[in-house]
PDB file of C-alpha atoms and ligand atoms in Angstrom:
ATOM      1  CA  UNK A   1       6.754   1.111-149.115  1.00  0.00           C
ATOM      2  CA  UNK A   2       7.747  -2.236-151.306  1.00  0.00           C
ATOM      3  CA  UNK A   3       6.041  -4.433-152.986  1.00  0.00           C
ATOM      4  CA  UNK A   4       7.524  -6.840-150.596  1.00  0.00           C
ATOM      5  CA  UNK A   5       6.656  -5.602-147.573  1.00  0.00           C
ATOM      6  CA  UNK A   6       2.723  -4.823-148.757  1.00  0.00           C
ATOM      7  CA  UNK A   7       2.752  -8.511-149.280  1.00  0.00           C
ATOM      8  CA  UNK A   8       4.342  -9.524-146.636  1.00  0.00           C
ATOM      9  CA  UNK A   9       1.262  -6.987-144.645  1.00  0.00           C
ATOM     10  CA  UNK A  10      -1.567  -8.590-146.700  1.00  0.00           C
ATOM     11  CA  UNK A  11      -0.264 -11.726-145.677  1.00  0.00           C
ATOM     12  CA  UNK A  12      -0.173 -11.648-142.079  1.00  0.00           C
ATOM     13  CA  UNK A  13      -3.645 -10.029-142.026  1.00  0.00           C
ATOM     14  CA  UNK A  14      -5.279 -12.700-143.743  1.00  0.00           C
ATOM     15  CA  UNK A  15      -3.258 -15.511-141.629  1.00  0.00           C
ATOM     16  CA  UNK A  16      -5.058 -13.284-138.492  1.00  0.00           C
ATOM     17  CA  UNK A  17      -8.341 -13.882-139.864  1.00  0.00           C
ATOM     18  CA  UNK A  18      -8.582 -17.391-140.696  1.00  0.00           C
ATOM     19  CA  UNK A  19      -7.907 -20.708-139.028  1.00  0.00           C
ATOM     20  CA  UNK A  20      -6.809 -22.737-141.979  1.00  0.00           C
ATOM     21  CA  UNK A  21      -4.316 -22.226-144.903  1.00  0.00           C
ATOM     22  CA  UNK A  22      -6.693 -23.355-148.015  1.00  0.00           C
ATOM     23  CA  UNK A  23      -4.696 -25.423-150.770  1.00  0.00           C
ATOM     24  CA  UNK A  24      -6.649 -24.166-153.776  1.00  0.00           C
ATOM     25  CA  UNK A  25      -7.764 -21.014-154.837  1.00  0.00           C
ATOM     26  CA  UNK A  26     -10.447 -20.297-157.163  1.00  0.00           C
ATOM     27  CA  UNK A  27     -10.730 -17.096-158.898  1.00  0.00           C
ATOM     28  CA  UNK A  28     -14.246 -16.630-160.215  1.00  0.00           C
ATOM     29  CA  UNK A  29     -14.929 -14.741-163.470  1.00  0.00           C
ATOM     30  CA  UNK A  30     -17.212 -12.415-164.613  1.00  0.00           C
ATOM     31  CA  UNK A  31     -20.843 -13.376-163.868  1.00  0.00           C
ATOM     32  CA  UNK A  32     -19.482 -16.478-161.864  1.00  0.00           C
ATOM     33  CA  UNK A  33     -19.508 -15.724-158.312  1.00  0.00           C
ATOM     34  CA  UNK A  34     -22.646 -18.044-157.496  1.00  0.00           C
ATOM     35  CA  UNK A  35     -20.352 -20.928-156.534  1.00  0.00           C
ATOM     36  CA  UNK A  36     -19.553 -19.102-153.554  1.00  0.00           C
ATOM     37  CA  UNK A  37     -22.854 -20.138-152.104  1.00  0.00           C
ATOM     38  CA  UNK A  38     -22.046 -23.547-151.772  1.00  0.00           C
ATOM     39  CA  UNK A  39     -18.811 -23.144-149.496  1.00  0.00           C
ATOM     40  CA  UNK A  40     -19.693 -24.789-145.961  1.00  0.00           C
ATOM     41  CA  UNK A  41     -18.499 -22.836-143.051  1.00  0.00           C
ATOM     42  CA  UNK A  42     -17.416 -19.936-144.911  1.00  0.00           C
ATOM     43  CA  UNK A  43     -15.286 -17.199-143.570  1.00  0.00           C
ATOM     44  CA  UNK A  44     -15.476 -14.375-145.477  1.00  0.00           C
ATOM     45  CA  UNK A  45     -13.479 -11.300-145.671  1.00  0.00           C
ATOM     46  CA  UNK A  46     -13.934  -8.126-147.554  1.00  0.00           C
ATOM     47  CA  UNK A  47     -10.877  -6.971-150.109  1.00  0.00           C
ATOM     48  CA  UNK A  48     -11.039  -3.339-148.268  1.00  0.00           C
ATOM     49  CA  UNK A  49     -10.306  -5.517-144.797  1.00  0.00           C
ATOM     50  CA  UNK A  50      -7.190  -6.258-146.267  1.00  0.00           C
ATOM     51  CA  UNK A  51      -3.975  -4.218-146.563  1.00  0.00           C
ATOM     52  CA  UNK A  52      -3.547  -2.931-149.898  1.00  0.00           C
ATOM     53  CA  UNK A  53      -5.525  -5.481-151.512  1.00  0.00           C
ATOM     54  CA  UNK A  54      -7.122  -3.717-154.982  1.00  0.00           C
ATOM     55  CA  UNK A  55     -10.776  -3.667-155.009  1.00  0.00           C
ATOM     56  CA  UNK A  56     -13.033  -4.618-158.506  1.00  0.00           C
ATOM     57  CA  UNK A  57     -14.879  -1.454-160.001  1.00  0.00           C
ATOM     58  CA  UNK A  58     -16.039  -3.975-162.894  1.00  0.00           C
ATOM     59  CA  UNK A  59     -19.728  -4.705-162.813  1.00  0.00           C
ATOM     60  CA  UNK A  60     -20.671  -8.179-162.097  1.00  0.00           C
ATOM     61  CA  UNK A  61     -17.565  -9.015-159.690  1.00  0.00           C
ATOM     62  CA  UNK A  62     -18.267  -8.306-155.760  1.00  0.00           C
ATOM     63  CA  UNK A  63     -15.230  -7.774-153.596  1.00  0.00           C
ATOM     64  CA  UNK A  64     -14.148 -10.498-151.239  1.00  0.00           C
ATOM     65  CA  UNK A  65     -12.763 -13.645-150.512  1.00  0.00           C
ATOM     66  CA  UNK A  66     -14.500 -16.643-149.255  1.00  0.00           C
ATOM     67  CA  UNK A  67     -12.584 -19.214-147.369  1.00  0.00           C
ATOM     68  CA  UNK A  68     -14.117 -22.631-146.478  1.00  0.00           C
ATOM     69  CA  UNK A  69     -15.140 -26.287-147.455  1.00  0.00           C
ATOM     70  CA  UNK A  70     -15.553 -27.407-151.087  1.00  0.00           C
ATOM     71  CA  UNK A  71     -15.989 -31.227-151.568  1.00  0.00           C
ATOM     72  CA  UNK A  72     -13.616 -31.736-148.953  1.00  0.00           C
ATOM     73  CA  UNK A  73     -11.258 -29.266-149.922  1.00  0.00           C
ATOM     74  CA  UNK A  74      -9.659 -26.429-147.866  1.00  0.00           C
ATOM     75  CA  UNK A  75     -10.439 -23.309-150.628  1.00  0.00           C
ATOM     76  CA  UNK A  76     -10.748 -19.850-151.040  1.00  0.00           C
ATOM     77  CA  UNK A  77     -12.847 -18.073-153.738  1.00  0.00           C
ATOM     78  CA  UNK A  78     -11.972 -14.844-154.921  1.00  0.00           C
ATOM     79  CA  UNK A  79     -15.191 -13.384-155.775  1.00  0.00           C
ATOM     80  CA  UNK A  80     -13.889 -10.073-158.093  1.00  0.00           C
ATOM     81  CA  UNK A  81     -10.595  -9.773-159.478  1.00  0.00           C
ATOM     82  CA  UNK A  82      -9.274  -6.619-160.877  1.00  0.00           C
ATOM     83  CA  UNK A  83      -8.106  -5.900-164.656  1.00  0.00           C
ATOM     84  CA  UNK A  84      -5.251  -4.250-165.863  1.00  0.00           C
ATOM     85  CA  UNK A  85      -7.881  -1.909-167.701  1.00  0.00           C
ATOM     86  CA  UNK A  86      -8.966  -0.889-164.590  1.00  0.00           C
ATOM     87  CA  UNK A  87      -5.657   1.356-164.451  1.00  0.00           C
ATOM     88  CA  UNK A  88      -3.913  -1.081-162.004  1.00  0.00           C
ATOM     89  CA  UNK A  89      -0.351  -1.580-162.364  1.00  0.00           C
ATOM     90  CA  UNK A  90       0.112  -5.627-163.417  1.00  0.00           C
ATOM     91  CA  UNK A  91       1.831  -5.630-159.954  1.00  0.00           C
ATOM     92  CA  UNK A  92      -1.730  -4.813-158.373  1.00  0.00           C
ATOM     93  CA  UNK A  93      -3.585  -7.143-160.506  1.00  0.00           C
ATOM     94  CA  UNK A  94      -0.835 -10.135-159.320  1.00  0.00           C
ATOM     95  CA  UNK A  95      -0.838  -8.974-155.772  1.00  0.00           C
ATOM     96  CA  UNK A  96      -4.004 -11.474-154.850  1.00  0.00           C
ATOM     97  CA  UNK A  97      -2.339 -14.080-156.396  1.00  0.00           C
ATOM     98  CA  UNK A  98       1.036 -13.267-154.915  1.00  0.00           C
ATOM     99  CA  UNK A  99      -0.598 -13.229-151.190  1.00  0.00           C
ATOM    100  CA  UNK A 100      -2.591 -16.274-151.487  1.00  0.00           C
ATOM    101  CA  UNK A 101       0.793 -18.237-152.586  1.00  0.00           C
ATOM    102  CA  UNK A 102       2.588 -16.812-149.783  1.00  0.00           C
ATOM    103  CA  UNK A 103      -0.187 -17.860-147.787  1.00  0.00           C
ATOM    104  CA  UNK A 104       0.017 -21.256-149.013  1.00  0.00           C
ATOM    105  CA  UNK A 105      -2.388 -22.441-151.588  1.00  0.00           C
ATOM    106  CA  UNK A 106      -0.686 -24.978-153.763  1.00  0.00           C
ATOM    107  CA  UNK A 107      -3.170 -24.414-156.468  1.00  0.00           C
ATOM    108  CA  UNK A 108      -4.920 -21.814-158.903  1.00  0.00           C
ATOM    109  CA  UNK A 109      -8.291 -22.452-160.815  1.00  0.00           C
ATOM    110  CA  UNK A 110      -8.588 -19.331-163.112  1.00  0.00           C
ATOM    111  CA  UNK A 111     -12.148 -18.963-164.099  1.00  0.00           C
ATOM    112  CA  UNK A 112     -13.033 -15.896-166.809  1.00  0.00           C
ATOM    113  CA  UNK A 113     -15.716 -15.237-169.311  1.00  0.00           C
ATOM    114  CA  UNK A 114     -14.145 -15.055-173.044  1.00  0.00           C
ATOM    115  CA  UNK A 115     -15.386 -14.185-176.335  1.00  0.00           C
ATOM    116  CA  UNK A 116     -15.325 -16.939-178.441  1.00  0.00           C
ATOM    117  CA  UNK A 117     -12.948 -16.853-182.064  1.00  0.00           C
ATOM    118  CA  UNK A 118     -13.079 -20.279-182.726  1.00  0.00           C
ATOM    119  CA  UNK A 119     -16.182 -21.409-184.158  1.00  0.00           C
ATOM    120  CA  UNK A 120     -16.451 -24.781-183.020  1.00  0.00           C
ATOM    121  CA  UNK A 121     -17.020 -23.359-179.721  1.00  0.00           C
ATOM    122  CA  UNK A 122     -20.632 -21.871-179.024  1.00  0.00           C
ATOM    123  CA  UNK A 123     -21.604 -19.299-176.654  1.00  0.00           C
ATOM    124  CA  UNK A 124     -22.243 -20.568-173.081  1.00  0.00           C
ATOM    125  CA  UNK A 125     -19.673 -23.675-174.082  1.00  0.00           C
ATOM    126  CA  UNK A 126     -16.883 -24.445-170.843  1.00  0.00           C
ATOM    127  CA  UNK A 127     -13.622 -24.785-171.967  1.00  0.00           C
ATOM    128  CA  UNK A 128     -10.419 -26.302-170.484  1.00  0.00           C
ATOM    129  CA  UNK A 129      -7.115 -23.507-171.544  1.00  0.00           C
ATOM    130  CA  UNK A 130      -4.395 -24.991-172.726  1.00  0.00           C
ATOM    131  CA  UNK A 131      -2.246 -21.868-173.236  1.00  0.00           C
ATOM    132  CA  UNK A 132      -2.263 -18.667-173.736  1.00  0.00           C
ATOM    133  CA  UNK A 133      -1.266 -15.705-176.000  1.00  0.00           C
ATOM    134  CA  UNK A 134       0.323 -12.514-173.374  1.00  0.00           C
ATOM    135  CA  UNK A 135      -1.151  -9.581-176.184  1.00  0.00           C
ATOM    136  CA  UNK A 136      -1.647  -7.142-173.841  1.00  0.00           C
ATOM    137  CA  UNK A 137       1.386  -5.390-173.826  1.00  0.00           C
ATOM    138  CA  UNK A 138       3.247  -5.550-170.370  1.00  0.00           C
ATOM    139  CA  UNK A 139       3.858  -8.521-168.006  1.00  0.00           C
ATOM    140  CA  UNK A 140       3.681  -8.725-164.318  1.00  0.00           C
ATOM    141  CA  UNK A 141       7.603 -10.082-163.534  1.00  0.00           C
ATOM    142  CA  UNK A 142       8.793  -6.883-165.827  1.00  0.00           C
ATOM    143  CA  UNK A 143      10.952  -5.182-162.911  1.00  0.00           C
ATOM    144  CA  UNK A 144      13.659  -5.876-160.585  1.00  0.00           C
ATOM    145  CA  UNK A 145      13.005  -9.666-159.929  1.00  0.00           C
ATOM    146  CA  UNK A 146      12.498 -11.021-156.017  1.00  0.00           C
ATOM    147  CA  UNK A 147      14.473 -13.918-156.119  1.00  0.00           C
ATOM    148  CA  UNK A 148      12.478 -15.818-153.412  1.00  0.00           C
ATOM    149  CA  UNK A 149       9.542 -15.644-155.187  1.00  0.00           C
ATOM    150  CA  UNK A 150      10.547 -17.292-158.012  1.00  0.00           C
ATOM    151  CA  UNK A 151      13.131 -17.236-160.858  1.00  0.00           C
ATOM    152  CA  UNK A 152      13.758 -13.901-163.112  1.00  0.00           C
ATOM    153  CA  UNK A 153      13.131 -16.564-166.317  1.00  0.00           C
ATOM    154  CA  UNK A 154      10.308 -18.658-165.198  1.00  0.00           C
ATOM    155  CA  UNK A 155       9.529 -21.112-167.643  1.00  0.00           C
ATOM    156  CA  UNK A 156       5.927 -21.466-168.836  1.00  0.00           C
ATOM    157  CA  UNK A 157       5.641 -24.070-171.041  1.00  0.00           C
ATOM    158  CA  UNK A 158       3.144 -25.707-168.895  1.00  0.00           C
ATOM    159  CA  UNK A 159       1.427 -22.734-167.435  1.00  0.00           C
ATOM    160  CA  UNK A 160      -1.752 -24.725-167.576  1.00  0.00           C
ATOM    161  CA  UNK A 161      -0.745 -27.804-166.052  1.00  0.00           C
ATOM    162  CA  UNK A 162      -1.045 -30.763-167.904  1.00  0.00           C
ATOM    163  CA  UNK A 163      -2.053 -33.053-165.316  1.00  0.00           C
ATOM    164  CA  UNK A 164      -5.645 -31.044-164.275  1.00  0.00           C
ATOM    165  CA  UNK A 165      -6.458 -30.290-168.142  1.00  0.00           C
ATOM    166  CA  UNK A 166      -6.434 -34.486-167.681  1.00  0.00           C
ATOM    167  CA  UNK A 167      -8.499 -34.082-164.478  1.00  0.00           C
ATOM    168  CA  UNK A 168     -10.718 -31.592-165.436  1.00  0.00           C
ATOM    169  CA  UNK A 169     -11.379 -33.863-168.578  1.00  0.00           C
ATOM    170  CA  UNK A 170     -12.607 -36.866-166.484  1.00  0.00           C
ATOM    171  CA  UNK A 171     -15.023 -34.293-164.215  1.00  0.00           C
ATOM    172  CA  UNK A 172     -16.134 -33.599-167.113  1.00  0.00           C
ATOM    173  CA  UNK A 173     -16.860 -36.773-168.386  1.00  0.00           C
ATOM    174  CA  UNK A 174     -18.494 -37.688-165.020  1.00  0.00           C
ATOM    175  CA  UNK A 175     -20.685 -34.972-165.276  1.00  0.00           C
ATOM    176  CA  UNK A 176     -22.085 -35.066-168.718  1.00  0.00           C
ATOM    177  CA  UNK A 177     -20.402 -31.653-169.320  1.00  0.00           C
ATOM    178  CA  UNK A 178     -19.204 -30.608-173.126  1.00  0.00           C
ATOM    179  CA  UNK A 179     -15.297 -29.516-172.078  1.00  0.00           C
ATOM    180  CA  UNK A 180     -13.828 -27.498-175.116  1.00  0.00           C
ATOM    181  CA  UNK A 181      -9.980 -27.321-174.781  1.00  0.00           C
ATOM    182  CA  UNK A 182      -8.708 -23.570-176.040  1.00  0.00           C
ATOM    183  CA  UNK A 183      -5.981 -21.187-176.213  1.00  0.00           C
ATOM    184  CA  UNK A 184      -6.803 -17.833-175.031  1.00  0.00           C
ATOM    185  CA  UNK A 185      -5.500 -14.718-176.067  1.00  0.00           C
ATOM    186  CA  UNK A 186      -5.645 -11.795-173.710  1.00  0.00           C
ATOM    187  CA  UNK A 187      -6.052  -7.968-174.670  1.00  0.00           C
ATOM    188  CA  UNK A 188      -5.834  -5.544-172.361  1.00  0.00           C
ATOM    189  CA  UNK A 189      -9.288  -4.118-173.052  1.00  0.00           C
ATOM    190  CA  UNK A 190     -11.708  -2.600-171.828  1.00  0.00           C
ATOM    191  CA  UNK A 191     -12.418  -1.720-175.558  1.00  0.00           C
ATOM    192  CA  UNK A 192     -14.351  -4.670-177.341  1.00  0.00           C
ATOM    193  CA  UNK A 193     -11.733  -6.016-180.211  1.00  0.00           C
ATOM    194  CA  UNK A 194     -12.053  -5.022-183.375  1.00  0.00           C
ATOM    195  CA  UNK A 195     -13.209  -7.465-186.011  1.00  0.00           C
ATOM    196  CA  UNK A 196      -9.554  -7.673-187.426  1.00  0.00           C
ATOM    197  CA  UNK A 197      -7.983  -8.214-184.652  1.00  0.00           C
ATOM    198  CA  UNK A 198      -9.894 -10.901-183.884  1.00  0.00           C
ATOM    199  CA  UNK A 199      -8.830 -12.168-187.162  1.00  0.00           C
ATOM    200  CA  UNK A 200      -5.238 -11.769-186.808  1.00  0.00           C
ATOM    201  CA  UNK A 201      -6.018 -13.533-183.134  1.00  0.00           C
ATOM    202  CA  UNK A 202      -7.455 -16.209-185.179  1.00  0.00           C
ATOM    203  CA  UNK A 203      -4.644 -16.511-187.395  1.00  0.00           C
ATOM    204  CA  UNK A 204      -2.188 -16.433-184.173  1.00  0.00           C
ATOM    205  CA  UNK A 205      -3.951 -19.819-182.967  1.00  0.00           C
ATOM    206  CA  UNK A 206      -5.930 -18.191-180.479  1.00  0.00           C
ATOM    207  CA  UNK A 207      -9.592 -19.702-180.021  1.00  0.00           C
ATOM    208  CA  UNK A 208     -10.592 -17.549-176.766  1.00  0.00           C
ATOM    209  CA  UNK A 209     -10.269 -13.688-176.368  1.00  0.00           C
ATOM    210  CA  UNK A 210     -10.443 -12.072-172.948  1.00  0.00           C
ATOM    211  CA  UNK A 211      -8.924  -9.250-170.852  1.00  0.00           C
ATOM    212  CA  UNK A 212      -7.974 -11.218-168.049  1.00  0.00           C
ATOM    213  CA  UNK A 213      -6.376 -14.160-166.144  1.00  0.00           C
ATOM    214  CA  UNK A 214      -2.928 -13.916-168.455  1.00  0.00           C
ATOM    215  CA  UNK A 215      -1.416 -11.849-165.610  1.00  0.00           C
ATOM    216  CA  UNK A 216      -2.265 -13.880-162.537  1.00  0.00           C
ATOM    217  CA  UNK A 217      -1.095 -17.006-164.791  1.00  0.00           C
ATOM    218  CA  UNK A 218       2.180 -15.553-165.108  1.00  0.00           C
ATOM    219  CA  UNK A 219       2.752 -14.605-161.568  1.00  0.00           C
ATOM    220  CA  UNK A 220       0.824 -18.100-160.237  1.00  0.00           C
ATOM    221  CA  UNK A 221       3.959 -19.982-162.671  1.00  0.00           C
ATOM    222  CA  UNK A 222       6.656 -17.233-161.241  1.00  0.00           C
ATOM    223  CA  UNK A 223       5.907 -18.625-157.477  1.00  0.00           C
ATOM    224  CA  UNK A 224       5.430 -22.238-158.867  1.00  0.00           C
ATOM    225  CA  UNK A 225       1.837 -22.913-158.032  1.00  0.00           C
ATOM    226  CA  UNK A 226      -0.206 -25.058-160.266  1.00  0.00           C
ATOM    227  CA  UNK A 227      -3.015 -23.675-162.610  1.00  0.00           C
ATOM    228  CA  UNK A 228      -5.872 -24.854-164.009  1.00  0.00           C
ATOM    229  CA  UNK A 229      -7.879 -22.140-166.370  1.00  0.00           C
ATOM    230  CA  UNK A 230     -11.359 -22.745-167.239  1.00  0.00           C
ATOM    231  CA  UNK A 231     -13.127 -20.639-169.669  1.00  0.00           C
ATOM    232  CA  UNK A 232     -17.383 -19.688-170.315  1.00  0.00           C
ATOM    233  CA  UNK A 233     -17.430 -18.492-173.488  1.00  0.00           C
ATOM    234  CA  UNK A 234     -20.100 -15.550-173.363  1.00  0.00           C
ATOM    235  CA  UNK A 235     -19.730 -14.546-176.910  1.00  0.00           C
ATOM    236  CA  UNK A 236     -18.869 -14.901-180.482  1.00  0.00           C
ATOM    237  CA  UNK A 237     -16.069 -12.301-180.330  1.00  0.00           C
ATOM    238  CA  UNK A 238     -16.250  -9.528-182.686  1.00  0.00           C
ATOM    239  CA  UNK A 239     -16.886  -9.968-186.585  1.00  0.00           C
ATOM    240  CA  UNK A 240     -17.452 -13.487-185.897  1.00  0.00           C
ATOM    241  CA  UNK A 241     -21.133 -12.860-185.409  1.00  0.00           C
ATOM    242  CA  UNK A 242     -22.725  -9.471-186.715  1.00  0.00           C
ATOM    243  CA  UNK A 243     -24.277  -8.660-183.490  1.00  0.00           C
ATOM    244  CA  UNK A 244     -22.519  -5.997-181.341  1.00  0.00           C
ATOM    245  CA  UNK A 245     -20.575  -7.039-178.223  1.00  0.00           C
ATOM    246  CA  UNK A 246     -22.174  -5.681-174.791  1.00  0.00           C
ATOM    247  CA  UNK A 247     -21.218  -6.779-171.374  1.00  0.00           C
ATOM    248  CA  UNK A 248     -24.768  -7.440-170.293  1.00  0.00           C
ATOM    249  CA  UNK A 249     -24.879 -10.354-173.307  1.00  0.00           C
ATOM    250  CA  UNK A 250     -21.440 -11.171-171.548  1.00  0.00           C
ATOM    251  CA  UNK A 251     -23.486 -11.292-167.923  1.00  0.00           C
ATOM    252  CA  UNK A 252     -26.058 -12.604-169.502  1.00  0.00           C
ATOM    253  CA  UNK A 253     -24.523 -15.801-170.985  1.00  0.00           C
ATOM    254  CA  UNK A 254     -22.302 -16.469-167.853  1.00  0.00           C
ATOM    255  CA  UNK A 255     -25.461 -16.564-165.539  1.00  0.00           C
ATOM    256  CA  UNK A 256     -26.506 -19.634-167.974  1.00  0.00           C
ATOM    257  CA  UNK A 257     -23.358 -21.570-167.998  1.00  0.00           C
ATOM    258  CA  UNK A 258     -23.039 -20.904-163.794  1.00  0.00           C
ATOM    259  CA  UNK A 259     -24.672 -24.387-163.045  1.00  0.00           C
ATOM    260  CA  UNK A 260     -22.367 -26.274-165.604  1.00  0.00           C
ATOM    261  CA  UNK A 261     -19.363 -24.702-164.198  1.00  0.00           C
ATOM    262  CA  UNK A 262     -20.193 -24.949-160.396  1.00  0.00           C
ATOM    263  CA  UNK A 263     -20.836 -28.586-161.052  1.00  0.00           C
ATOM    264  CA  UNK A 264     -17.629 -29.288-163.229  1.00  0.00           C
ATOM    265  CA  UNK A 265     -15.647 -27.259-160.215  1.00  0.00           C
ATOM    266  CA  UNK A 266     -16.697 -29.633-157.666  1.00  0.00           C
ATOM    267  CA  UNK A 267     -16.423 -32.621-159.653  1.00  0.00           C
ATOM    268  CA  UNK A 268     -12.354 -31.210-160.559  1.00  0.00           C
ATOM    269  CA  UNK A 269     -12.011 -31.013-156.754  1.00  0.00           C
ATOM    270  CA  UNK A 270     -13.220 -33.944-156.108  1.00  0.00           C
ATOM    271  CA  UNK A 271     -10.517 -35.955-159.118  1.00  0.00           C
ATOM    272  CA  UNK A 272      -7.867 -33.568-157.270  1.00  0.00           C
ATOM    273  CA  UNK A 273      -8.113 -35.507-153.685  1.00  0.00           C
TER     274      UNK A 273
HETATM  275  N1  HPA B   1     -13.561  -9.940-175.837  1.00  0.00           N
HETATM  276  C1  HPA B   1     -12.812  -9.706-174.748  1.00  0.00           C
HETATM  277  N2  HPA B   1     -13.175 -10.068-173.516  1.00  0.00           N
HETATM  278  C2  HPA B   1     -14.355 -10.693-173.387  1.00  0.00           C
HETATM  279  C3  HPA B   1     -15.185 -10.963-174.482  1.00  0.00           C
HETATM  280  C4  HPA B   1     -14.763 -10.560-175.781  1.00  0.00           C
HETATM  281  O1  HPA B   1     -15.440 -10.765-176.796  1.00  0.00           O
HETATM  282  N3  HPA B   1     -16.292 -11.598-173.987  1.00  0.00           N
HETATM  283  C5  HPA B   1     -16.113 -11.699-172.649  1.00  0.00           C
HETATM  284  N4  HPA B   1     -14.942 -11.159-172.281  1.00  0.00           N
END
């Protein structure tokens, strides 16, 4: 079967189950699926309900989506994403994204835990991405391009829009929340860097390291929906601290910063009306 027409499945399902198109989407990290709580009238629906939809096998991320109210705002929360390092093709680990643009949303809030490479920035610290360094190797448009998704060259140098790094700023602001602004660099994992790779990270501008959110930022630009990529940095990334990395210090961290980023969410919905 194509690509295509798995989307084009996915698609209608979802349209089946719900009984409004949302206009954001917000992908929630590592650690980060509390928010979900807070959506009024929710409608949820489980990733294996869905045609071909991938389901998470990483701890901490719970499989479904959660359409409803946020501040006014017709969302959906995808609560688990899944990783290239899960042995997913980068077309699987784009196909949410792909199906909730085809569905309609106009816009993408990428949320991830990170490892932290610039120094400045402490552990549990919320940080705006301005950009980001592809390192993992592959990239999701690599194939024959479909040309009414979006163009074979899509440009990407705003793949963080511009405008909500501004309006995340303000929310920010409003809220009495420290906003770092970062560039992330994304590995393909699931190995922990090594302490000189961090270094040549560092030396590549990077100030973030993850394994994630690179791919659904190129495919979210490809079909010309807006991003906005927020970043919990759970810890000093390798060598930059002498303690050893572990996910549950990466759990750990994220269940701190939860709060800070629920609130700065809500307030970046509430700048977007
Ligand atoms: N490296 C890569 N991914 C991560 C890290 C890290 O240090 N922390 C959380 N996700």
């Amino acid at each position: 079967m194509l690509y295509s027409e798995k989307l084009t499945e996915a698609v209608k399902s979802l349209s089946e189950k719900i009984s409004a198109i949302p206009d954001v989407a917000i992908v929630l990290g590592s650690g980060l699926g509390s928010i979900a709580d807070s959506v009024g009238s929710p409608k949820v629906v489980r990733y294996e309900e869905i045609p071909f939809w991938p389901r998470s096998t990483a701890p901490g991320h719970a499989g479904k989506l959660v359409f409803g109210e946020l501040e006014g705002t017709k969302v959906v929360l995808m609560q688990g994403r899944v990783h290239y390092y899960e042995g997913y093709t980068m077309e699987e680990v784009v196909f949410p994204v792909r199906v909730l643009g085809l569905l309609g949303v106009k816009t993408l809030v990428v949320t991830n835990a990170s490892g932290g490479i610039n120094e400045s920035i402490p552990a549990g610290g919320i940080v705006a991405i301005e950009d980001h360094i592809n390192f993992m190797g592959t990239n999701p448009l690599i194939g024959e391009n479909d040309d009414k998704s979006g163009p074979r060259f899509p440009d990407m140098t705003e793949a963080y829009d511009r405008e909500y790094i501004g309006r995340l700023e303000k929310a920010a602001k409003k809220e009495n929340i420290d906003l770092y602004r970062g560039i992330y660099i994304a590995f393909s994992g699931p190995s922990f860097e090594t302490p000189a790779e961090i270094r040549m990270a560092k030396t590549m501008g990077a100030d973030l390291v993850g394994m994630s959110t690179v791919p659904e930022v190129i495919a979210a630009n490809h079909m010309g929906i807006r991003v906005c990529g927020i970043s919990c940095v759970a810890n000093a990334a390798a060598g930059i601290s002498k303690n050893k990395l572990t996910h549950q210090e990466v759990l750990d961290t994220m269940k701190g910063s939860s709060e800070s980023l629920c609130r700065l969410i809500f307030a970046f919905l509430r700048e977007l009306r």
